[in-house]
Every structure is written in C-alpha cells, then in structure tokens.
CSV table of C-alpha atoms and ligand atoms in Angstrom, one decimal:
chain,number,residue,atom,x,y,z
A,1,MET,CA,14.4,0.4,-84.1
A,2,LEU,CA,11.1,2.0,-83.0
A,3,GLU,CA,10.4,-1.3,-81.2
A,4,ASN,CA,13.8,-1.0,-79.4
A,5,ILE,CA,12.9,2.5,-78.3
A,6,ASN,CA,9.6,1.3,-76.8
A,7,GLN,CA,11.2,-1.6,-75.1
A,8,THR,CA,13.8,0.6,-73.6
A,9,LYS,CA,11.1,2.9,-72.2
A,10,GLN,CA,9.3,-0.1,-70.7
A,11,GLU,CA,12.5,-1.4,-69.1
A,12,PHE,CA,13.4,1.9,-67.8
A,13,THR,CA,10.0,2.3,-66.2
A,14,ASN,CA,10.1,-1.1,-64.6
A,15,GLU,CA,13.6,-0.7,-63.2
A,16,LEU,CA,12.8,2.8,-61.9
A,17,GLN,CA,9.8,1.3,-60.1
A,18,ASN,CA,12.2,-1.2,-58.4
A,19,THR,CA,14.6,1.5,-57.3
A,20,HIS,CA,14.6,2.2,-53.6
A,21,ASP,CA,17.7,4.1,-52.8
A,22,LEU,CA,20.0,6.6,-54.3
A,23,GLN,CA,22.7,4.1,-55.0
A,24,GLN,CA,20.4,2.0,-57.2
A,25,LEU,CA,19.2,5.1,-58.9
A,26,GLU,CA,22.7,6.1,-59.8
A,27,GLN,CA,23.2,2.7,-61.4
A,28,LEU,CA,20.0,3.2,-63.3
A,29,ARG,CA,21.2,6.6,-64.5
A,30,ILE,CA,24.5,5.1,-65.8
A,31,LYS,CA,22.6,2.3,-67.4
A,32,PHE,CA,20.1,4.4,-69.3
A,33,LEU,CA,21.0,8.1,-69.2
A,34,ALA,CA,24.8,8.4,-69.3
A,35,ARG,CA,26.4,9.2,-72.6
A,36,SER,CA,27.4,5.5,-73.1
A,37,GLY,CA,24.1,4.2,-71.7
A,38,ARG,CA,21.1,2.6,-73.4
A,39,ILE,CA,19.6,5.8,-74.7
A,40,GLY,CA,22.9,7.1,-75.9
A,41,GLY,CA,23.4,3.9,-77.7
A,42,LEU,CA,20.0,4.3,-79.4
A,43,PHE,CA,21.0,7.8,-80.6
A,44,GLU,CA,24.2,6.2,-81.9
A,45,GLY,CA,22.1,3.7,-83.9
A,46,MET,CA,20.3,6.5,-85.7
A,47,LYS,CA,23.3,6.8,-87.9
A,48,THR,CA,22.5,3.4,-89.5
A,49,ALA,CA,18.8,4.1,-89.8
A,50,ALA,CA,17.2,4.8,-93.2
A,51,PRO,CA,17.3,8.5,-93.8
A,52,ALA,CA,13.5,8.6,-94.4
A,53,ASP,CA,12.9,7.2,-90.9
A,54,ARG,CA,15.3,9.5,-89.1
A,55,PRO,CA,12.9,12.4,-88.3
A,56,MET,CA,10.3,10.0,-86.8
A,57,LEU,CA,12.9,8.1,-84.9
A,58,GLY,CA,14.6,11.2,-83.7
A,59,LYS,CA,11.4,12.5,-82.3
A,60,ALA,CA,10.6,9.2,-80.5
A,61,LEU,CA,14.2,9.1,-79.1
A,62,ASN,CA,14.0,12.7,-77.8
A,63,GLU,CA,10.7,11.9,-76.2
A,64,LEU,CA,12.2,8.9,-74.5
A,65,ARG,CA,15.2,10.9,-73.2
A,66,GLN,CA,12.9,13.6,-71.8
A,67,TYR,CA,10.7,11.0,-70.3
A,68,ALA,CA,13.6,9.2,-68.6
A,69,GLN,CA,15.2,12.4,-67.4
A,70,LEU,CA,12.0,13.7,-65.9
A,71,HIS,CA,11.2,10.5,-64.1
A,72,TYR,CA,14.8,10.1,-62.9
A,73,ASP,CA,14.7,13.7,-61.5
A,74,ALA,CA,11.5,13.1,-59.7
A,75,LYS,CA,12.6,9.9,-58.2
A,76,LYS,CA,15.9,11.5,-57.1
A,77,ALA,CA,14.0,14.3,-55.4
A,78,ASP,CA,11.8,11.7,-53.6
A,79,LEU,CA,14.6,9.6,-52.4
A,80,GLU,CA,16.6,12.6,-51.2
A,81,GLN,CA,13.6,13.9,-49.3
A,82,ALA,CA,13.0,10.5,-47.7
A,83,GLN,CA,16.7,10.5,-46.5
A,84,LYS,CA,16.6,13.8,-44.8
A,85,PRO,CA,15.8,13.8,-41.1
A,86,LYS,CA,12.1,14.6,-40.6
A,87,GLU,CA,11.6,18.2,-39.7
A,88,ILE,CA,9.5,18.5,-36.6
A,89,PRO,CA,7.3,21.6,-36.4
A,90,PHE,CA,7.7,22.0,-32.7
A,91,ASP,CA,10.4,21.9,-30.0
A,92,LEU,CA,10.3,18.7,-28.1
A,93,THR,CA,12.6,20.0,-25.5
A,94,LEU,CA,10.2,22.7,-24.3
A,95,PRO,CA,8.7,22.0,-20.9
A,96,GLY,CA,5.0,20.8,-21.2
A,97,ARG,CA,2.1,23.0,-20.5
A,98,MET,CA,0.8,22.0,-17.1
A,99,LYS,CA,-2.9,21.3,-16.9
A,100,ASN,CA,-4.7,22.9,-13.9
A,101,VAL,CA,-6.5,20.0,-12.3
A,102,GLY,CA,-9.4,21.2,-10.2
A,103,THR,CA,-9.7,19.9,-6.6
A,104,LYS,CA,-12.5,19.8,-4.2
A,105,HIS,CA,-13.0,23.0,-2.2
A,106,PRO,CA,-11.7,22.7,1.4
A,107,VAL,CA,-15.2,23.2,2.8
A,108,ILE,CA,-16.5,20.4,0.6
A,109,GLN,CA,-13.6,18.2,1.7
A,110,VAL,CA,-14.3,18.9,5.4
A,111,MET,CA,-18.0,18.2,4.8
A,112,GLU,CA,-17.3,14.9,3.1
A,113,GLU,CA,-14.9,13.8,5.9
A,114,ILE,CA,-17.5,14.7,8.6
A,115,LYS,CA,-20.2,12.7,6.7
A,116,ARG,CA,-17.8,9.8,6.2
A,117,ILE,CA,-17.1,9.6,10.0
A,118,PHE,CA,-20.8,9.7,11.0
A,119,ILE,CA,-21.9,7.4,8.3
A,120,SER,CA,-19.4,4.9,9.6
A,121,MET,CA,-21.1,5.2,13.0
A,122,GLY,CA,-24.4,4.3,11.5
A,123,PHE,CA,-25.9,7.8,10.8
A,124,SER,CA,-27.9,8.5,7.6
A,125,VAL,CA,-27.7,11.8,5.7
A,126,GLU,CA,-30.9,13.9,5.4
A,127,ASN,CA,-31.6,17.2,3.7
A,128,GLY,CA,-34.1,20.0,4.1
A,129,PRO,CA,-35.0,23.3,2.4
A,130,GLU,CA,-32.9,26.5,2.8
A,131,ILE,CA,-36.0,28.7,2.7
A,132,GLU,CA,-37.9,27.9,5.8
A,133,SER,CA,-40.9,29.0,7.8
A,134,ASP,CA,-40.7,30.6,11.2
A,135,TYR,CA,-42.3,27.4,12.5
A,136,TYR,CA,-39.5,25.0,11.5
A,137,ASN,CA,-36.6,27.4,12.1
A,138,PHE,CA,-37.8,28.7,15.5
A,139,GLU,CA,-41.2,27.8,16.9
A,140,ALA,CA,-41.0,24.0,16.7
A,141,LEU,CA,-37.5,24.3,18.1
A,142,ASN,CA,-38.8,26.0,21.3
A,143,PHE,CA,-37.6,29.5,20.5
A,144,ALA,CA,-39.6,32.0,22.6
A,145,PRO,CA,-41.7,34.4,20.6
A,146,ASP,CA,-39.4,37.3,21.6
A,147,HIS,CA,-36.2,35.5,21.1
A,148,PRO,CA,-33.6,37.9,19.5
A,149,ALA,CA,-32.8,35.4,16.7
A,150,ARG,CA,-36.3,36.0,15.4
A,151,ASP,CA,-35.4,39.6,14.8
A,152,MET,CA,-34.7,41.1,11.4
A,153,GLN,CA,-31.3,42.1,12.7
A,154,ASP,CA,-30.2,38.5,13.0
A,155,THR,CA,-32.3,36.6,10.5
A,156,ILE,CA,-32.7,37.2,6.7
A,157,PHE,CA,-36.5,37.3,6.1
A,158,ILE,CA,-38.0,36.7,2.6
A,159,ALA,CA,-41.6,37.4,3.6
A,160,ASP,CA,-43.7,37.4,6.7
A,161,LYS,CA,-42.6,34.4,8.7
A,162,ILE,CA,-40.6,33.1,5.7
A,163,LEU,CA,-36.8,33.2,6.1
A,164,LEU,CA,-33.5,31.7,5.1
A,165,ARG,CA,-32.8,29.1,7.7
A,166,THR,CA,-30.4,30.3,10.4
A,167,HIS,CA,-29.2,26.8,11.2
A,168,THR,CA,-29.7,23.2,10.1
A,169,SER,CA,-31.8,22.4,13.2
A,170,PRO,CA,-35.1,22.8,11.3
A,171,VAL,CA,-34.2,19.6,9.4
A,172,GLN,CA,-34.4,17.8,12.7
A,173,ILE,CA,-38.1,18.7,12.9
A,174,ARG,CA,-38.7,17.6,9.3
A,175,VAL,CA,-36.9,14.3,9.8
A,176,MET,CA,-38.8,13.5,13.0
A,177,GLU,CA,-42.2,14.5,11.4
A,178,LYS,CA,-41.8,12.0,8.7
A,179,GLN,CA,-40.1,9.2,10.7
A,180,LYS,CA,-40.8,7.3,13.9
A,181,PRO,CA,-37.9,6.7,16.3
A,182,PRO,CA,-35.2,5.4,16.2
A,183,VAL,CA,-33.6,8.3,14.3
A,184,ARG,CA,-29.9,8.5,13.7
A,185,ALA,CA,-29.2,11.2,11.0
A,186,ILE,CA,-26.9,14.0,10.1
A,187,MET,CA,-28.1,17.0,8.1
A,188,PRO,CA,-25.6,19.1,6.3
A,189,GLY,CA,-26.3,22.2,4.4
A,190,TRP,CA,-26.2,26.0,3.9
A,191,SER,CA,-27.3,28.3,6.7
A,192,TYR,CA,-27.7,32.1,6.6
A,193,ARG,CA,-27.4,34.9,9.2
A,194,ASN,CA,-27.8,38.6,8.9
A,195,GLU,CA,-24.3,39.3,10.3
A,196,ALA,CA,-21.5,41.5,9.5
A,197,VAL,CA,-18.9,39.6,7.6
A,198,SER,CA,-15.7,39.3,9.6
A,199,ALA,CA,-12.7,37.1,10.1
A,200,ARG,CA,-15.0,34.9,12.2
A,201,SER,CA,-18.3,35.0,10.5
A,202,LEU,CA,-20.0,34.9,7.1
A,203,VAL,CA,-23.6,35.6,6.0
A,204,ALA,CA,-23.8,32.3,4.2
A,205,PHE,CA,-22.1,29.3,5.7
A,206,HIS,CA,-22.6,25.5,6.2
A,207,GLN,CA,-23.6,23.6,9.2
A,208,VAL,CA,-24.0,19.9,9.8
A,209,GLU,CA,-26.6,18.9,12.3
A,210,GLY,CA,-26.8,15.5,14.1
A,211,LEU,CA,-29.7,13.9,15.7
A,212,TYR,CA,-30.1,10.6,17.6
A,213,VAL,CA,-33.4,9.6,19.1
A,214,ASP,CA,-34.3,6.3,20.7
A,215,LYS,CA,-35.5,4.8,23.9
A,216,GLY,CA,-33.0,5.5,26.7
A,217,VAL,CA,-30.4,7.6,24.8
A,218,THR,CA,-28.2,9.3,27.4
A,219,PHE,CA,-25.9,12.3,27.7
A,220,SER,CA,-22.9,10.0,28.0
A,221,GLU,CA,-23.7,8.6,24.6
A,222,LEU,CA,-23.7,12.2,23.2
A,223,LYS,CA,-20.3,12.7,24.7
A,224,GLY,CA,-19.0,9.3,23.6
A,225,THR,CA,-20.1,9.9,20.0
A,226,LEU,CA,-18.8,13.4,19.8
A,227,VAL,CA,-15.4,12.5,21.4
A,228,ALA,CA,-15.1,9.6,19.0
A,229,PHE,CA,-15.8,12.0,16.1
A,230,ALA,CA,-13.4,14.6,17.3
A,231,LYS,CA,-10.6,12.1,17.7
A,232,GLN,CA,-11.1,10.8,14.2
A,233,PHE,CA,-11.4,14.2,12.7
A,234,TYR,CA,-8.8,16.3,14.6
A,235,GLY,CA,-6.5,13.5,15.7
A,236,SER,CA,-6.4,11.1,18.6
A,237,SER,CA,-4.1,13.2,20.7
A,238,ILE,CA,-6.4,16.2,21.1
A,239,LYS,CA,-7.7,17.3,24.4
A,240,TYR,CA,-11.4,18.3,24.7
A,241,ARG,CA,-13.9,19.6,27.2
A,242,PHE,CA,-17.6,20.1,27.4
A,243,ARG,CA,-19.0,23.4,28.8
A,244,PRO,CA,-22.5,24.0,29.9
A,245,SER,CA,-24.4,26.2,27.4
A,246,TYR,CA,-27.9,27.1,26.3
A,247,PHE,CA,-30.0,26.4,23.2
A,248,PRO,CA,-33.8,26.6,23.3
A,249,PHE,CA,-34.1,23.1,21.7
A,250,THR,CA,-31.8,21.2,24.0
A,251,GLU,CA,-31.7,20.7,27.7
A,252,PRO,CA,-29.2,20.3,29.1
A,253,SER,CA,-26.9,21.9,26.5
A,254,ALA,CA,-23.2,21.8,26.1
A,255,GLU,CA,-20.5,23.2,23.8
A,256,MET,CA,-17.5,21.2,23.0
A,257,ASP,CA,-14.0,22.7,22.9
A,258,ILE,CA,-10.7,21.3,21.8
A,259,THR,CA,-7.2,22.5,22.5
A,260,CYS,CA,-6.2,25.4,20.3
A,261,TYR,CA,-4.4,24.2,17.2
A,262,LEU,CA,-2.0,27.1,17.2
A,263,CYS,CA,-0.7,27.3,20.8
A,264,GLY,CA,-1.6,23.8,21.9
A,265,GLY,CA,-3.4,25.2,24.9
A,266,LYS,CA,-1.0,27.8,26.1
A,267,GLY,CA,-3.2,30.7,25.0
A,268,CYS,CA,-2.8,32.9,21.9
A,269,ARG,CA,-4.6,35.4,19.7
A,270,ILE,CA,-6.6,32.6,17.9
A,271,CYS,CA,-8.1,31.2,21.1
A,272,LYS,CA,-8.3,34.6,22.7
A,273,TYR,CA,-5.7,33.4,25.3
A,274,SER,CA,-8.0,30.7,26.7
A,275,GLY,CA,-6.2,27.7,25.1
A,276,TRP,CA,-9.5,26.3,23.9
A,277,LEU,CA,-11.5,26.6,20.7
A,278,GLU,CA,-15.2,25.8,20.4
A,279,VAL,CA,-16.1,23.2,17.9
A,280,LEU,CA,-19.8,22.5,18.3
A,281,GLY,CA,-23.0,23.0,20.2
A,282,SER,CA,-25.0,20.0,21.5
A,283,GLY,CA,-27.5,18.8,24.0
A,284,MET,CA,-30.3,16.5,24.9
A,285,VAL,CA,-33.4,17.1,22.7
A,286,HIS,CA,-35.9,19.3,24.7
A,287,PRO,CA,-39.2,17.7,25.5
A,288,HIS,CA,-41.0,20.6,23.8
A,289,VAL,CA,-39.3,19.7,20.5
A,290,PHE,CA,-40.5,16.0,20.9
A,291,LYS,CA,-44.0,17.3,21.6
A,292,ALA,CA,-44.0,19.4,18.4
A,293,VAL,CA,-43.3,16.4,16.2
A,294,GLY,CA,-45.5,14.0,18.1
A,295,TYR,CA,-42.9,12.0,19.9
A,296,ASP,CA,-43.7,11.0,23.5
A,297,PRO,CA,-40.9,12.6,25.7
A,298,GLU,CA,-41.8,10.0,28.4
A,299,ASN,CA,-40.7,7.2,26.1
A,300,TYR,CA,-37.9,8.7,24.1
A,301,THR,CA,-34.8,10.7,24.7
A,302,GLY,CA,-32.2,11.9,22.2
A,303,TYR,CA,-29.3,14.1,21.6
A,304,ALA,CA,-28.5,16.7,18.9
A,305,PHE,CA,-25.5,18.6,17.9
A,306,GLY,CA,-24.5,21.2,15.3
A,307,MET,CA,-21.3,22.5,14.0
A,308,GLY,CA,-20.2,25.1,11.4
A,309,ILE,CA,-18.3,23.6,8.5
A,310,GLU,CA,-16.3,26.7,7.6
A,311,ARG,CA,-15.2,27.1,11.2
A,312,THR,CA,-14.4,23.5,11.4
A,313,ALA,CA,-12.2,23.9,8.2
A,314,LEU,CA,-10.4,26.8,10.0
A,315,LEU,CA,-9.6,24.6,13.0
A,316,ARG,CA,-8.6,21.7,10.8
A,317,TYR,CA,-6.2,23.6,8.6
A,318,GLY,CA,-5.1,26.3,10.9
A,319,ILE,CA,-6.6,29.2,8.9
A,320,ASP,CA,-7.2,32.4,10.8
A,321,ASP,CA,-9.7,34.3,8.6
A,322,ILE,CA,-12.9,32.6,7.4
A,323,ARG,CA,-13.4,35.0,4.4
A,324,ILE,CA,-10.4,33.5,2.6
A,325,LEU,CA,-12.4,30.3,2.0
A,326,TYR,CA,-14.6,32.2,-0.4
A,327,GLU,CA,-12.2,34.6,-2.1
A,328,ASN,CA,-11.4,31.8,-4.6
A,329,ASP,CA,-7.8,32.7,-4.7
A,330,VAL,CA,-6.2,29.8,-6.6
A,331,ARG,CA,-3.0,30.2,-4.6
A,332,PHE,CA,-5.0,29.4,-1.5
A,333,LEU,CA,-7.3,26.7,-3.0
A,334,LYS,CA,-4.3,24.9,-4.5
A,335,GLN,CA,-3.1,23.9,-1.1
A,336,PHE,CA,-5.9,21.5,-0.5
B,1,LIG,N1,-28.3,25.0,15.9
B,1,LIG,C1,-27.3,25.4,16.8
B,1,LIG,C2,-26.5,26.6,16.3
B,1,LIG,O1,-26.7,27.0,15.1
B,1,LIG,C3,-26.3,24.3,17.1
B,1,LIG,C4,-26.9,23.2,17.8
B,1,LIG,C5,-27.5,22.1,17.1
B,1,LIG,C6,-26.9,23.1,19.2
B,1,LIG,C7,-28.0,21.1,17.7
B,1,LIG,C8,-27.5,22.1,19.8
B,1,LIG,C9,-28.0,21.0,19.1
B,1,LIG,O2,-25.7,27.2,16.9
C-alpha cells in the first residue's frame, strides 16, 4: 500500500508537469483529487489495511493529498494568470512626447550657404584672430591716422593699439602676408563695433570677407563674381546695382544693392522708400594695401568685398529687426 501511495505521488507529479492548460488540469483533478479519484481510492483501501499499519498509512495519505492539492492550486493559479490579457503599465493611445530636435542657427545657415557658393567658385576659406592690432585692423588697410573708426567711440579697445577687429578685412592682410599671389579666399568670422544696439546693428556680428588677387584682375570680374553670388543666394530674378562708395583699402569702391525683398522696389519702410537694400561693400584692392604686404601693385591687381552675415540673414528671410537673431526665442529659431 505504501508503495502505491509513492507511485501515485510520482504519477501525479509527472502528469502535472505535462499539464499545459486548464482543461488538462481539470482532468488531472478528476483523476487524482476528486472523491472517486486515485487518492480517494487509496483512502478507501485503508479499510482493508492491517490495523497496526493504519496510522502510518493515514499519515502518508494525508501528506499525499496535501501535496497534490497544493501543487494543483499553484498550477491552477499559474495557468489562470497566463490566460489573462497582459496588463500594460502605460497607455499606448497617449500621443508620444515630441523630441525637440535642434537645428542650425539661421546665421550659421546663411554663413554655410555663402561659403558653399564661394567654395564652388574656387575660393578657399581662411581665418584670423578676433583680437587684432591697430596695424592689421587699420594701418595696413590704409586707414588714415585720424580716421574716425580708430576712435574709442567706434572701436572696442583692449589695450593700447590692441582691439577687437571691427571687420574681417585684417584677415586679408594676414593671408597676403603668408601667401604669394594668386589669392582667392573668403574669410568669415566675428567682428565687433562699439555701437548702440538697434534694429539695424549689433555690437558683435559676423562678416565674410572675400579677396581675389592675381595678374590682370579687373573690376568687371568683381562685378561678375558678386552678381553670380547674389543670383545664387537671393534668387536669379533679383535686380541689383553697384553704387560708388569709399573704403580706405579699396579704390575704386562700390556698394552692391539688390531690390528690396519687402516692396520689390516700390519703396517701403524697410528700404527707407528707396526700393533698394545694400548687401555688401567691395572694391579694387588699394595699391597701399599691396605695398603693406609686399605685393607689387604694378604687377598685381585684385578685388575685395565684405558683407555682414546677420544683415544678409535679414534680407534673405525678410526679418526686420536684427536683435531677434540673438534673443534665442525658440518660436523664432524653430522657423529655420
Ligand atoms: N570691411 C568693410 C566693412 O566692414 C567691407 C569691405 C570689405 C569693403 C572689403 C570693401 C572691401 O564695411
């Protein structure tokens, strides 16, 4: 009889292991645990056992019943749990959290586009220091000793004759000092002026300088290059004009205008009712500048130009206040 009990336990255990759904489990229950089942039958058999063996057999049988019930219950709970739909700890129907993806600042975008256009025309890109000496920023560029730009009112000085460059033109001097002609380079970077911040001007802003020096470079090449640039950058349908101007380091000098983006040339507040907007300064490199860097002005000619990047961004995107570029208002920056 004891052997029978052990065998029943073994069988129950094996069959339970092979039970994979609630239907099978119910059959197992009927087979072993129901009143007329195997365990019930064993209890029934007690009646015919020797009276002396009964306490021992009863104990073993009770243990078997407990064991079977316990494992049956546990298995039932497992199978029921597995049947339930999985509870998901979050709501899949909620809209996702949008990631804020950063973009390039409009000034950087404009800068990169200008670079791309000039690089495609064969220009290289050069850099120079933002802290400059009077020599590179003014003297070598043919500024007269009493030129108003050399005044504290217009220029931010750091020490005697040491200043924050007021334009990128000093990089022209540095490039020509280290390189023999031909030179064909653009020079982008920060520039600084001691000016009141307004809708039109900032204290710190970017410029990009251009310089082309070789034998026989002409003013018509200057025009051709700048017009080709303006058409690529502002669109092929723009109208442009060159106006005589003055810079100490170029002679002759000219400023380039394009038709106003807002009124298309009719005249409005943005273009001060002229219909035109200035986009850059330019001219043929002054012989004094060539002399300062040791180029022979009898042999070489060249042109130079410079434009403000922030102002270019205003023209390109139709923005009417330069300060908004550096307010870092995400609602503004997101539009680029
Ligand atoms: N450096 C001049 C400015 O800051 C621009 C310029 C550059 C003009 C090169 C002529 C040639 O206004």
